[in-house]
PDB file of C-alpha atoms and ligand atoms in Angstrom:
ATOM      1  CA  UNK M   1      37.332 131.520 142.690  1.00 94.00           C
ATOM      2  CA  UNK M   2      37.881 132.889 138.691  1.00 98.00           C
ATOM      3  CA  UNK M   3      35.330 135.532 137.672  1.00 98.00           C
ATOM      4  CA  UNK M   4      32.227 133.689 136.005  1.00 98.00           C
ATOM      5  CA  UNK M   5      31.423 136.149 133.497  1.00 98.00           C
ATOM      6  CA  UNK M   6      35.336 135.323 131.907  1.00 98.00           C
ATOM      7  CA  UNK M   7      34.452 131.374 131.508  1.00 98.00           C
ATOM      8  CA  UNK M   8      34.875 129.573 128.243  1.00 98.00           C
ATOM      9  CA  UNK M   9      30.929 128.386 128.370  1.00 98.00           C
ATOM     10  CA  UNK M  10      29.947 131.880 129.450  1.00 99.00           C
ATOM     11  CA  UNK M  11      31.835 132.789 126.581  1.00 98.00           C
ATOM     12  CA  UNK M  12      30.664 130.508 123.811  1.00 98.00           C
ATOM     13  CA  UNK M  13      27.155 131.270 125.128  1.00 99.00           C
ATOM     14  CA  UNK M  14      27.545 135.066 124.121  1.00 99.00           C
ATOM     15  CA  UNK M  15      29.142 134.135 121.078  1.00 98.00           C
ATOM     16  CA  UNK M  16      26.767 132.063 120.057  1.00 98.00           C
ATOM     17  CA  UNK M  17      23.406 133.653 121.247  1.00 99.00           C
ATOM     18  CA  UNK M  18      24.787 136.754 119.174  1.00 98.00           C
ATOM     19  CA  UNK M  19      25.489 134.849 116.157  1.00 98.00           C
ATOM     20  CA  UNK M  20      22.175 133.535 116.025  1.00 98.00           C
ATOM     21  CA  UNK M  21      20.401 136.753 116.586  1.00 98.00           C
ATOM     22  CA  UNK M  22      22.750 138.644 114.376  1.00 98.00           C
ATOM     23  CA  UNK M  23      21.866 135.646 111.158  1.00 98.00           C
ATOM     24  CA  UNK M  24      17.887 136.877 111.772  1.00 98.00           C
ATOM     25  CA  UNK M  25      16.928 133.124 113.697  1.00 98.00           C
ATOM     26  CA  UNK M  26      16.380 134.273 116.938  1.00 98.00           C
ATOM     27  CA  UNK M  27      13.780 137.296 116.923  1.00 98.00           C
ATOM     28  CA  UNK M  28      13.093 138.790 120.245  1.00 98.00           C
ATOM     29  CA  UNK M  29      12.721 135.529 122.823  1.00 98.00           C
ATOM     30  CA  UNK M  30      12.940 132.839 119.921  1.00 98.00           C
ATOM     31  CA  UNK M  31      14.857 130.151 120.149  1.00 98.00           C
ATOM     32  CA  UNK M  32      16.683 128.956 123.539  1.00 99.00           C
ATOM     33  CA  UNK M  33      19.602 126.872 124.291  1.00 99.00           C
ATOM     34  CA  UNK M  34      20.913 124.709 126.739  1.00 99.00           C
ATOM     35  CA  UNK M  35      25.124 123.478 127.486  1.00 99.00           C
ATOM     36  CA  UNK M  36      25.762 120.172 129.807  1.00 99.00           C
ATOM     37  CA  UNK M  37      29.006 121.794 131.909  1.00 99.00           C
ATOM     38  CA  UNK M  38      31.949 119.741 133.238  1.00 98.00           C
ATOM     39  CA  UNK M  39      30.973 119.874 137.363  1.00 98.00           C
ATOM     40  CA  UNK M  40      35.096 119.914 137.947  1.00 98.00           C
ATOM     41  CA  UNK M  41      35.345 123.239 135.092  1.00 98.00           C
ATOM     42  CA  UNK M  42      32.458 124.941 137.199  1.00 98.00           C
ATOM     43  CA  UNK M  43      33.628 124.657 140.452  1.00 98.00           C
ATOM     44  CA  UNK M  44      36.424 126.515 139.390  1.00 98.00           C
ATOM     45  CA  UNK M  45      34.382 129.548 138.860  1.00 98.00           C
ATOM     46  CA  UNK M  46      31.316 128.679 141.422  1.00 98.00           C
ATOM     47  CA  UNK M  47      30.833 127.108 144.976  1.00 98.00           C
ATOM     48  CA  UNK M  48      28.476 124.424 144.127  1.00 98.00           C
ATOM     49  CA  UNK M  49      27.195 124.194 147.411  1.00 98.00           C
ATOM     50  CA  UNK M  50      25.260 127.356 147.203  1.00 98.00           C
ATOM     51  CA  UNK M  51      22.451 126.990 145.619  1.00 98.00           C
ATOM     52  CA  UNK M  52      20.624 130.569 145.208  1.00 98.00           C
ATOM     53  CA  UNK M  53      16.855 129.382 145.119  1.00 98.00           C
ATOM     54  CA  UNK M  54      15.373 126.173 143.557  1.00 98.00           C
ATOM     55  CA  UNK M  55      12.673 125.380 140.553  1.00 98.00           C
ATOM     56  CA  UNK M  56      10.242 123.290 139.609  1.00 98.00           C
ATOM     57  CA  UNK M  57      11.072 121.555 136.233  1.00 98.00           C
ATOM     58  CA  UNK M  58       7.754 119.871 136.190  1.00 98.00           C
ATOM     59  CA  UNK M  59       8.512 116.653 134.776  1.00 98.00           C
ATOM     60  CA  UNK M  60      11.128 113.927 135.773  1.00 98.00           C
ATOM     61  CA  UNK M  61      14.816 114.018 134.542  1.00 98.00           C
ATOM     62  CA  UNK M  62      16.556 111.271 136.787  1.00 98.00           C
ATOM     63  CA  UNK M  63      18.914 110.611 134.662  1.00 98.00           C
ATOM     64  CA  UNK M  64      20.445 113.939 134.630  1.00 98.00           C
ATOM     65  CA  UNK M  65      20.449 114.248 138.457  1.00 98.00           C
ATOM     66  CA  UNK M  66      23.396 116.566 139.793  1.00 98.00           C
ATOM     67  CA  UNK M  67      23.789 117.185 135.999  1.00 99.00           C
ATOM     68  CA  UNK M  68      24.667 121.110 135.561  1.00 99.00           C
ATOM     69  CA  UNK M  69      23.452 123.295 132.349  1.00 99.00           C
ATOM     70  CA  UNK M  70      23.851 126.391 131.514  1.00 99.00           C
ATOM     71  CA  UNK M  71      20.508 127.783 130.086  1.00 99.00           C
ATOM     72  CA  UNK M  72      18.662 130.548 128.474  1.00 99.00           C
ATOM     73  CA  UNK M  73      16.365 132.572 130.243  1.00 99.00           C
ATOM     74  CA  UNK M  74      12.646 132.737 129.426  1.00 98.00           C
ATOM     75  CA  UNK M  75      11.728 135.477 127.555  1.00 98.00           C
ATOM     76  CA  UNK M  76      15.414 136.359 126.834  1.00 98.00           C
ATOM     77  CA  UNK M  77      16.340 138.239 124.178  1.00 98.00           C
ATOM     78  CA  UNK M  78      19.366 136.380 122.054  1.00 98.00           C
ATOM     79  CA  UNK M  79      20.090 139.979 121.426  1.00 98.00           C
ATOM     80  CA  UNK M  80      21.065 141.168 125.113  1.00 98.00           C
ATOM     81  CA  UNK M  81      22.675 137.614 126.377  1.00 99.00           C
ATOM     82  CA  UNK M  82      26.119 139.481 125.207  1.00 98.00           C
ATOM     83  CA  UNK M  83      25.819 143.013 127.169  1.00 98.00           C
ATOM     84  CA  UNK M  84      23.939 141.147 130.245  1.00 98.00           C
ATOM     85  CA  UNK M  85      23.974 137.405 130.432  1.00 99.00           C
ATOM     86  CA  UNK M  86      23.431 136.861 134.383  1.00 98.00           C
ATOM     87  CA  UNK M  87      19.766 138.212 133.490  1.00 99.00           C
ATOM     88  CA  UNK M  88      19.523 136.481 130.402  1.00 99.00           C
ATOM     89  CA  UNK M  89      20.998 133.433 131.546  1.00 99.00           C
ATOM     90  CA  UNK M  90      21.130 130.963 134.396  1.00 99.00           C
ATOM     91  CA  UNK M  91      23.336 127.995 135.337  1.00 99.00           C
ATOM     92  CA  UNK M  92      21.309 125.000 136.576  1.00 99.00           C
ATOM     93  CA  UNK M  93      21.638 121.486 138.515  1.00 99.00           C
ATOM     94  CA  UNK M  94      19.090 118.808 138.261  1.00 99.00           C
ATOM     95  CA  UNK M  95      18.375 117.958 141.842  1.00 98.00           C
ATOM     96  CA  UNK M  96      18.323 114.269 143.512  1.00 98.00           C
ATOM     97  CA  UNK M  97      14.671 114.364 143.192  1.00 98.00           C
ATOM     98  CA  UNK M  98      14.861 114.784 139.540  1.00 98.00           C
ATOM     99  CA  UNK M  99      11.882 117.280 139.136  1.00 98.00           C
ATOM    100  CA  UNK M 100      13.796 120.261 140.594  1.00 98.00           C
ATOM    101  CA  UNK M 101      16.417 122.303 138.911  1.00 99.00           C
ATOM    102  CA  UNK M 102      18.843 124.000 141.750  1.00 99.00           C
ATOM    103  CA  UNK M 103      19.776 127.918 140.547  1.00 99.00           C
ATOM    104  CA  UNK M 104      23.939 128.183 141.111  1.00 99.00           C
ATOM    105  CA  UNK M 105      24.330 131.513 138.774  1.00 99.00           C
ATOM    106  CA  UNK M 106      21.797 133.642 136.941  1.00 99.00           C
ATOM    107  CA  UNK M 107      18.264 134.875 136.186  1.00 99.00           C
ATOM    108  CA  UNK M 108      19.084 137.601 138.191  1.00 98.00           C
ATOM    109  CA  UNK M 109      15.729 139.207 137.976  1.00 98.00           C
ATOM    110  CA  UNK M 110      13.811 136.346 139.811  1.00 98.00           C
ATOM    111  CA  UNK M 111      13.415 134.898 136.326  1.00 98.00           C
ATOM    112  CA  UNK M 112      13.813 131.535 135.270  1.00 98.00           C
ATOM    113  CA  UNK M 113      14.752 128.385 132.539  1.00 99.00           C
ATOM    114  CA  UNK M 114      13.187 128.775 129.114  1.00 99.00           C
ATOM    115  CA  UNK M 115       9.496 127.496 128.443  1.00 98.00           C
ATOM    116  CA  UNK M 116      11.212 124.695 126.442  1.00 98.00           C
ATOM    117  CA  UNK M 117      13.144 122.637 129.186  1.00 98.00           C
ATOM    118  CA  UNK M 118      11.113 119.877 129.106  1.00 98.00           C
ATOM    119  CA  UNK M 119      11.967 119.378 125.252  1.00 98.00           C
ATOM    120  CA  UNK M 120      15.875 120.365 125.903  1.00 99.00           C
ATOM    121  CA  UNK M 121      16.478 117.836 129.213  1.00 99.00           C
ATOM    122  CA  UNK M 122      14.242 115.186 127.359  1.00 98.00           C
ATOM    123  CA  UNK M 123      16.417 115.395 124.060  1.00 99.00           C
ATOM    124  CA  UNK M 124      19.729 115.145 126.021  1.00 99.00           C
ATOM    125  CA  UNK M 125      18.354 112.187 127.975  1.00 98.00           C
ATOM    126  CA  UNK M 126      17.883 110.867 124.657  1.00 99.00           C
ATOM    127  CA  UNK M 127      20.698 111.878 122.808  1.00 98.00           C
ATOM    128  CA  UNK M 128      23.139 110.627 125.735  1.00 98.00           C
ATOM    129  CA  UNK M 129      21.762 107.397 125.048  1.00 98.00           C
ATOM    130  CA  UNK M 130      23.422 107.604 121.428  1.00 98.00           C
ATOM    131  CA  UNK M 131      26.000 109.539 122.355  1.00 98.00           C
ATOM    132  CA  UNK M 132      27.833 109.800 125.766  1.00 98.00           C
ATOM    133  CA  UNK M 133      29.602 112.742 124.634  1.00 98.00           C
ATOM    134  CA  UNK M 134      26.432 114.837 123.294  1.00 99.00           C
ATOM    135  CA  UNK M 135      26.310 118.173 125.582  1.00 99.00           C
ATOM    136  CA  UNK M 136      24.205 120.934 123.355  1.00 99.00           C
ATOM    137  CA  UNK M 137      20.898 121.148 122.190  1.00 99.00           C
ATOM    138  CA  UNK M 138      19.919 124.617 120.377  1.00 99.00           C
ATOM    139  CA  UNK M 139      16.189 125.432 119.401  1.00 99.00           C
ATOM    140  CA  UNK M 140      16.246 128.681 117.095  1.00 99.00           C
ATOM    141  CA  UNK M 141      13.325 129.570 114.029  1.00 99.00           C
ATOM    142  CA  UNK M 142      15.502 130.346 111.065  1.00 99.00           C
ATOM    143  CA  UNK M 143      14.129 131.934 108.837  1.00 98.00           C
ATOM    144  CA  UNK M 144      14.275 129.559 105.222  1.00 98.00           C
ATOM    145  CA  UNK M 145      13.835 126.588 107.085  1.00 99.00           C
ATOM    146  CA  UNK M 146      10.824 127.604 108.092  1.00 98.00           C
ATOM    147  CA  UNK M 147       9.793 129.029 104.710  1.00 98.00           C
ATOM    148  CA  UNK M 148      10.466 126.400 103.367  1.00 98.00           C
ATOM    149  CA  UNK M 149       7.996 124.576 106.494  1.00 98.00           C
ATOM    150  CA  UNK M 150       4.753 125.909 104.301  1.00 98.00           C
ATOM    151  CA  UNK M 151       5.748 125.095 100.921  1.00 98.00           C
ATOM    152  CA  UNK M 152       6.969 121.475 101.134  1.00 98.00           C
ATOM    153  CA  UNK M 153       5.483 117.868 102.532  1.00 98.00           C
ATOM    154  CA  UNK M 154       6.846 118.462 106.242  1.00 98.00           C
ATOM    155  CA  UNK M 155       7.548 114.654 105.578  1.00 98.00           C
ATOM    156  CA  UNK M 156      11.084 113.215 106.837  1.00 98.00           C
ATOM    157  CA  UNK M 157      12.444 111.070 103.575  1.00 98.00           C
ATOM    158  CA  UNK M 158      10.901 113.908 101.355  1.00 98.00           C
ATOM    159  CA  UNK M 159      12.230 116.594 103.141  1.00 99.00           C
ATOM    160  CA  UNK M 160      15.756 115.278 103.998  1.00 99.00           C
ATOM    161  CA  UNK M 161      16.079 114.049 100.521  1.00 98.00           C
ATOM    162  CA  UNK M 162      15.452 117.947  99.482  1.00 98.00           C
ATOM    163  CA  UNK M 163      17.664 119.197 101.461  1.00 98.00           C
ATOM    164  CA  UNK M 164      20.467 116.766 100.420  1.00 98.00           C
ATOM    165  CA  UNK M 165      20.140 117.923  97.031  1.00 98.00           C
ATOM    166  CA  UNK M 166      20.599 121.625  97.649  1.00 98.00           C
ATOM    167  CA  UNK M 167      24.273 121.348  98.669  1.00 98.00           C
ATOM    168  CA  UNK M 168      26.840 119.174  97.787  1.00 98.00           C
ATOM    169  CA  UNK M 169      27.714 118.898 101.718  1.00 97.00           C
ATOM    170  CA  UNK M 170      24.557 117.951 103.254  1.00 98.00           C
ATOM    171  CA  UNK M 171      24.418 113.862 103.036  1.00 98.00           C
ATOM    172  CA  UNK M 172      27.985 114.533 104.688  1.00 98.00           C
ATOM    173  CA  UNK M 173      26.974 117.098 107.619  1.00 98.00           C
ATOM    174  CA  UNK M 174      23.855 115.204 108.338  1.00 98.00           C
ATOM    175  CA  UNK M 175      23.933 111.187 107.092  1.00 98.00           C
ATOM    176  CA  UNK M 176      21.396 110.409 109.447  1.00 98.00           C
ATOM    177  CA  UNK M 177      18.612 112.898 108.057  1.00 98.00           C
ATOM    178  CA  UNK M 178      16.179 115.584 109.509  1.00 98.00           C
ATOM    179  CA  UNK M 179      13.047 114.448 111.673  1.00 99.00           C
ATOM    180  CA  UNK M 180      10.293 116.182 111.606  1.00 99.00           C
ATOM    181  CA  UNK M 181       7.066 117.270 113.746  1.00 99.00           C
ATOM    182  CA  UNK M 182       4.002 118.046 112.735  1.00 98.00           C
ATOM    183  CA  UNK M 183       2.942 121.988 114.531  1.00 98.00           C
ATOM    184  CA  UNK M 184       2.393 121.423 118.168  1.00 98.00           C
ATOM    185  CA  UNK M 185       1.713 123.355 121.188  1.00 98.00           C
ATOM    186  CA  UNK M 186       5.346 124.590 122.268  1.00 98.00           C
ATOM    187  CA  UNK M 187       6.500 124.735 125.858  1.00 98.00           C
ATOM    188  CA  UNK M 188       4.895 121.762 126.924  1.00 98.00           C
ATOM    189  CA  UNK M 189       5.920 118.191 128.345  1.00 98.00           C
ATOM    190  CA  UNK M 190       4.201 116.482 125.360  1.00 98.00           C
ATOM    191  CA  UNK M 191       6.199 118.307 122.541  1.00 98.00           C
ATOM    192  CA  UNK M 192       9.140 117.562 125.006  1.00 98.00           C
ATOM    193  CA  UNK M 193       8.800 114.083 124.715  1.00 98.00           C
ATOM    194  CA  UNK M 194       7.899 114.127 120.805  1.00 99.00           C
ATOM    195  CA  UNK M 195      11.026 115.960 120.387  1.00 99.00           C
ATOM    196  CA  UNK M 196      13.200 113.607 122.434  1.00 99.00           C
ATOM    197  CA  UNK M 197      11.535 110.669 120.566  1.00 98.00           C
ATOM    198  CA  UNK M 198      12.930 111.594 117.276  1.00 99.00           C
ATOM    199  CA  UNK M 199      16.097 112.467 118.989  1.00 98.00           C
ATOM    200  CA  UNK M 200      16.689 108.896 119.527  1.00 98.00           C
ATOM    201  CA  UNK M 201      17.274 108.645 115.578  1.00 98.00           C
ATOM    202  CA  UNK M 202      18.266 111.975 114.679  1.00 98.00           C
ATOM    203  CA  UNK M 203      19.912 115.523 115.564  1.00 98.00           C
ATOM    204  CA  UNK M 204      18.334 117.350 114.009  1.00 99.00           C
ATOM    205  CA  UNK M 205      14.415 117.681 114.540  1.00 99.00           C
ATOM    206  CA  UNK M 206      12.369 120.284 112.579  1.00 99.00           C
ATOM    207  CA  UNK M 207       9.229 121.623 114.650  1.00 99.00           C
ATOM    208  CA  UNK M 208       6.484 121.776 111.860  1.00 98.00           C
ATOM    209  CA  UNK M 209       6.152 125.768 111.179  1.00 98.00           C
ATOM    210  CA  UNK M 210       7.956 127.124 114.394  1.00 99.00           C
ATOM    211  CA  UNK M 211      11.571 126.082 113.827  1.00 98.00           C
ATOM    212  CA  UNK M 212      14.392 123.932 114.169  1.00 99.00           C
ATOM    213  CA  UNK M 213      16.213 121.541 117.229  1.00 99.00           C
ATOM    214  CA  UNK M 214      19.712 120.668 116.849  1.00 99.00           C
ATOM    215  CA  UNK M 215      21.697 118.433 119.175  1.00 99.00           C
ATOM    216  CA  UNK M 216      26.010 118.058 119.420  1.00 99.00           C
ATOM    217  CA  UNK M 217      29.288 117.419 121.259  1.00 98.00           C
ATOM    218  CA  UNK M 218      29.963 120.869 120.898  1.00 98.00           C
ATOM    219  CA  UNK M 219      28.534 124.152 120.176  1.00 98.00           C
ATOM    220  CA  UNK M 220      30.504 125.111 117.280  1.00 98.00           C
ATOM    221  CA  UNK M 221      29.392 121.013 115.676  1.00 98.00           C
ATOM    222  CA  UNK M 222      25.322 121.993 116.376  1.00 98.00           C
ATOM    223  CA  UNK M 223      24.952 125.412 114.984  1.00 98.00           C
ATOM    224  CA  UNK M 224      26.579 123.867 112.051  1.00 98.00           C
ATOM    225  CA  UNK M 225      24.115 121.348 111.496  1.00 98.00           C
ATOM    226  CA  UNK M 226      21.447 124.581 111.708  1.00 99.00           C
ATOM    227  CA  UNK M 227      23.748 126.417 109.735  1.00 98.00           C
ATOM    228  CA  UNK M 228      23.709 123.969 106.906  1.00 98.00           C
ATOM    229  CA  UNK M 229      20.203 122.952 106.858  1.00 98.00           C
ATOM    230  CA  UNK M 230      19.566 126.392 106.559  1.00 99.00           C
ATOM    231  CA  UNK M 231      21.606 127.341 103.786  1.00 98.00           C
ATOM    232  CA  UNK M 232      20.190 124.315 101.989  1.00 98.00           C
ATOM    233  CA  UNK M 233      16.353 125.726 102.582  1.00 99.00           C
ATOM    234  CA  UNK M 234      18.059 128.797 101.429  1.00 98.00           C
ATOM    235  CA  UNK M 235      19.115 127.481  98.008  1.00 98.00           C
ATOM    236  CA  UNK M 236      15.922 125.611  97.454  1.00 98.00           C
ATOM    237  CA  UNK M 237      13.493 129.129  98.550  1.00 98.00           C
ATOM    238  CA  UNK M 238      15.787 130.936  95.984  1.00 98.00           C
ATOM    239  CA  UNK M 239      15.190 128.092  93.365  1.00 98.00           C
ATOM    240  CA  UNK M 240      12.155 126.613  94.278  1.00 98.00           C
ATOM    241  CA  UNK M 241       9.532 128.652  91.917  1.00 98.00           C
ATOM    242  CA  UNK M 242      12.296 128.426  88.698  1.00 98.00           C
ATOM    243  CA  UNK M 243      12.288 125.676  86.300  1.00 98.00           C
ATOM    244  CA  UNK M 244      15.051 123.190  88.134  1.00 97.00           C
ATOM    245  CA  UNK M 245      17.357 122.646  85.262  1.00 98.00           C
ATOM    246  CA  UNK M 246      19.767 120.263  87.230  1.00 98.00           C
ATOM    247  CA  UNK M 247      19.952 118.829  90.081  1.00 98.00           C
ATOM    248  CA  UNK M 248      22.700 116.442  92.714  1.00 98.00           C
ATOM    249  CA  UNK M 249      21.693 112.799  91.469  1.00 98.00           C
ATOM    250  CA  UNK M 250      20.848 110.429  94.446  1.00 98.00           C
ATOM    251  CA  UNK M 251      23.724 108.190  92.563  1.00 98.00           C
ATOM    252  CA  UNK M 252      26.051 111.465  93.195  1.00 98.00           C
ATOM    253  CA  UNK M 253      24.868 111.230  97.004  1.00 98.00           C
ATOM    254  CA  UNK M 254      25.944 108.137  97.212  1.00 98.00           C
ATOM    255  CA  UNK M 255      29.107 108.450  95.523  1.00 98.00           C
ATOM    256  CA  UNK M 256      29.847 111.110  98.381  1.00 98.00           C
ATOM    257  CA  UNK M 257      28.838 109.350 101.437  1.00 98.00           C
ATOM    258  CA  UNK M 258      30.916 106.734 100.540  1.00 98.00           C
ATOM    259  CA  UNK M 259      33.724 108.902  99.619  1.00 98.00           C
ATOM    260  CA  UNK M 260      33.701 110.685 103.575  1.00 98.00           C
ATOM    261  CA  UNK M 261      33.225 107.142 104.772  1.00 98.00           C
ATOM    262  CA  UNK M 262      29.177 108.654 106.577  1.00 98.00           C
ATOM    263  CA  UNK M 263      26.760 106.380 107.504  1.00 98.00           C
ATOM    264  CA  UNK M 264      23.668 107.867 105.847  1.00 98.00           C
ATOM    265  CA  UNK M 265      19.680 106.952 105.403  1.00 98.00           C
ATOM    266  CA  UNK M 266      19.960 104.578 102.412  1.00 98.00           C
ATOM    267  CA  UNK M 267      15.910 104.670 102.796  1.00 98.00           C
ATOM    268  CA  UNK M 268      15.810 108.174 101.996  1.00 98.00           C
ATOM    269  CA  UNK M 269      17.672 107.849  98.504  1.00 98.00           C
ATOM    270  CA  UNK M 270      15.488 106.004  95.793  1.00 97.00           C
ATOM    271  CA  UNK M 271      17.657 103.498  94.500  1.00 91.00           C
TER     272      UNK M 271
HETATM  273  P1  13P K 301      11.567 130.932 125.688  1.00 80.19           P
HETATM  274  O1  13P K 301      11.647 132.441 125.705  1.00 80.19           O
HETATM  275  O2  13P K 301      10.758 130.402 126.840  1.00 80.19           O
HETATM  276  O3  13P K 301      12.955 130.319 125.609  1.00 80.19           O
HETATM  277  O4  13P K 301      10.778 130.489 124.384  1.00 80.19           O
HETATM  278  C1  13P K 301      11.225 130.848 123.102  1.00 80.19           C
HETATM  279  C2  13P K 301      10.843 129.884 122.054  1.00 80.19           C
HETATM  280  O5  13P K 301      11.489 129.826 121.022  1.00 80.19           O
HETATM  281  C3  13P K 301       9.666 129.012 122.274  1.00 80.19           C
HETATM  282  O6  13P K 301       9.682 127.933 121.393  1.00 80.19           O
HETATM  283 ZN1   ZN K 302      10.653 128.444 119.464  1.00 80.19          ZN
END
């Protein structure tokens, strides 16, 4: 058996979790993330038959059953997942029952699964539906996206269409648009299923005044669609209270969808 702590996903979990926290998203237990693993990669590191204690998810994921993921801890700091990650961590499989997750690595203090699994499992229910090959979802607060949360219409076309203009990339990173929520309790099954909802038609999902979902193939694919959206809220917090002078024509937008061959939200253009 190969030493856990020296696997790629334990790997791109550090990386990751200290990327975010190190860019200011994820202050002390914000945001949380969750990796679908290849069963025949972990065995190679784990014997999956030993399951070290078993949890209560508290709503129904069949369709993930024997499904593994690794998984932030609640209450985890982003910050320590690099110096300590079996605390801050856990690896996870959804049992036959559906409603139980089966511990296999992790939360070494007794701890367990961020408060947000229900919106995590839901949105890769959902996004496997789109996409076979989807295996992240990341949750994280940064910071001018959620500036930018109290100053404009937390509306999707309006929004998106904002954010589209800020950067010359955007239409191309994310065609399909942002969704948004209005504020809602956190850490329950109903914002779970809200989330996973607007998953079905986008991957990226803003959670009115708390922060941001993204959902990919890879890791390195969904903090770039954070990464972008936030630069874009960036540009337009920085620019946002000065005369705008000029601006990326919905004509220009076009011109570079077309161009990278994107499918993109003609309804959120208006022409
Ligand atoms: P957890 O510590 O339970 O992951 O919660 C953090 C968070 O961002 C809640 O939305
Ligand atoms: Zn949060």
């Amino acid at each position: 058996m190969k030493d856990i702590l020296t696997s790629p996903f334990v790997e791109e979990m550090k990386k990751t979790t200290a990327n975010m926290y190190r860019l200011g998203w994820d202050e002390r237990n914000g945001g949380n993330i969750s990796y679908m693993l290849d069963e025949n990669q972990v065995k190679e590191y784990l014997d999956l038959d030993k399951v070290i204690r078993t949890i209560p998810t508290g709503f129904d994921a069949t369709d993930l059953i024997g499904k593994i993921f690794i998984v932030t801890g609640t209450g985890k700091y982003f910050k320590n997942v690099e110096s300590d990650p079996e605390t801050n961590l856990g690896i996870i499989r959804i049992a036959k029952d559906g409603t139980t997750a089966e511990l296999l690595w992790g939360y070494k203090d007794n701890s367990k699964f961020t408060s947000e699994l229900p919106a995590h499992l839901m949105s890769h229910m959902a996004r496997l539906k789109v996409d076979p090959e989807n295996r992240v979802i990341m949750h994280t607060h940064p910071t001018h996206t959620l500036a930018m949360n109290y100053v404009h219409e937390l509306d999707e076309k309006k929004l998106t269409h904002t954010l589209w203009e800020m950067c010359t990339e955007c239409i191309v990173v994310f065609p399909d648009g942002v969704g948004v929520l209005p504020w809602m309790l956190c850490g329950t099954n109903e914002i779970g299923e809200a989330t996973a909802k607007k998953m079905e038609e986008f991957r990226l999902v803003v959670w009115g005044m708390h922060g941001i979902y993204g959902a990919g193939k890879t890791m390195d694919e969904t903090f770039g669609l954070i990464e972008t959206i936030e630069k874009a809220a960036q540009i337009y917090m920085l620019t946002a209270h000065l005369p705008r002078i000029n601006t990326i024509k919905d004509e220009e937008m076009v011109e570079l969808a077309e161009f990278f061959g994107v499918n993109y939200r003609k309804d959120f253009l208006n022409i």
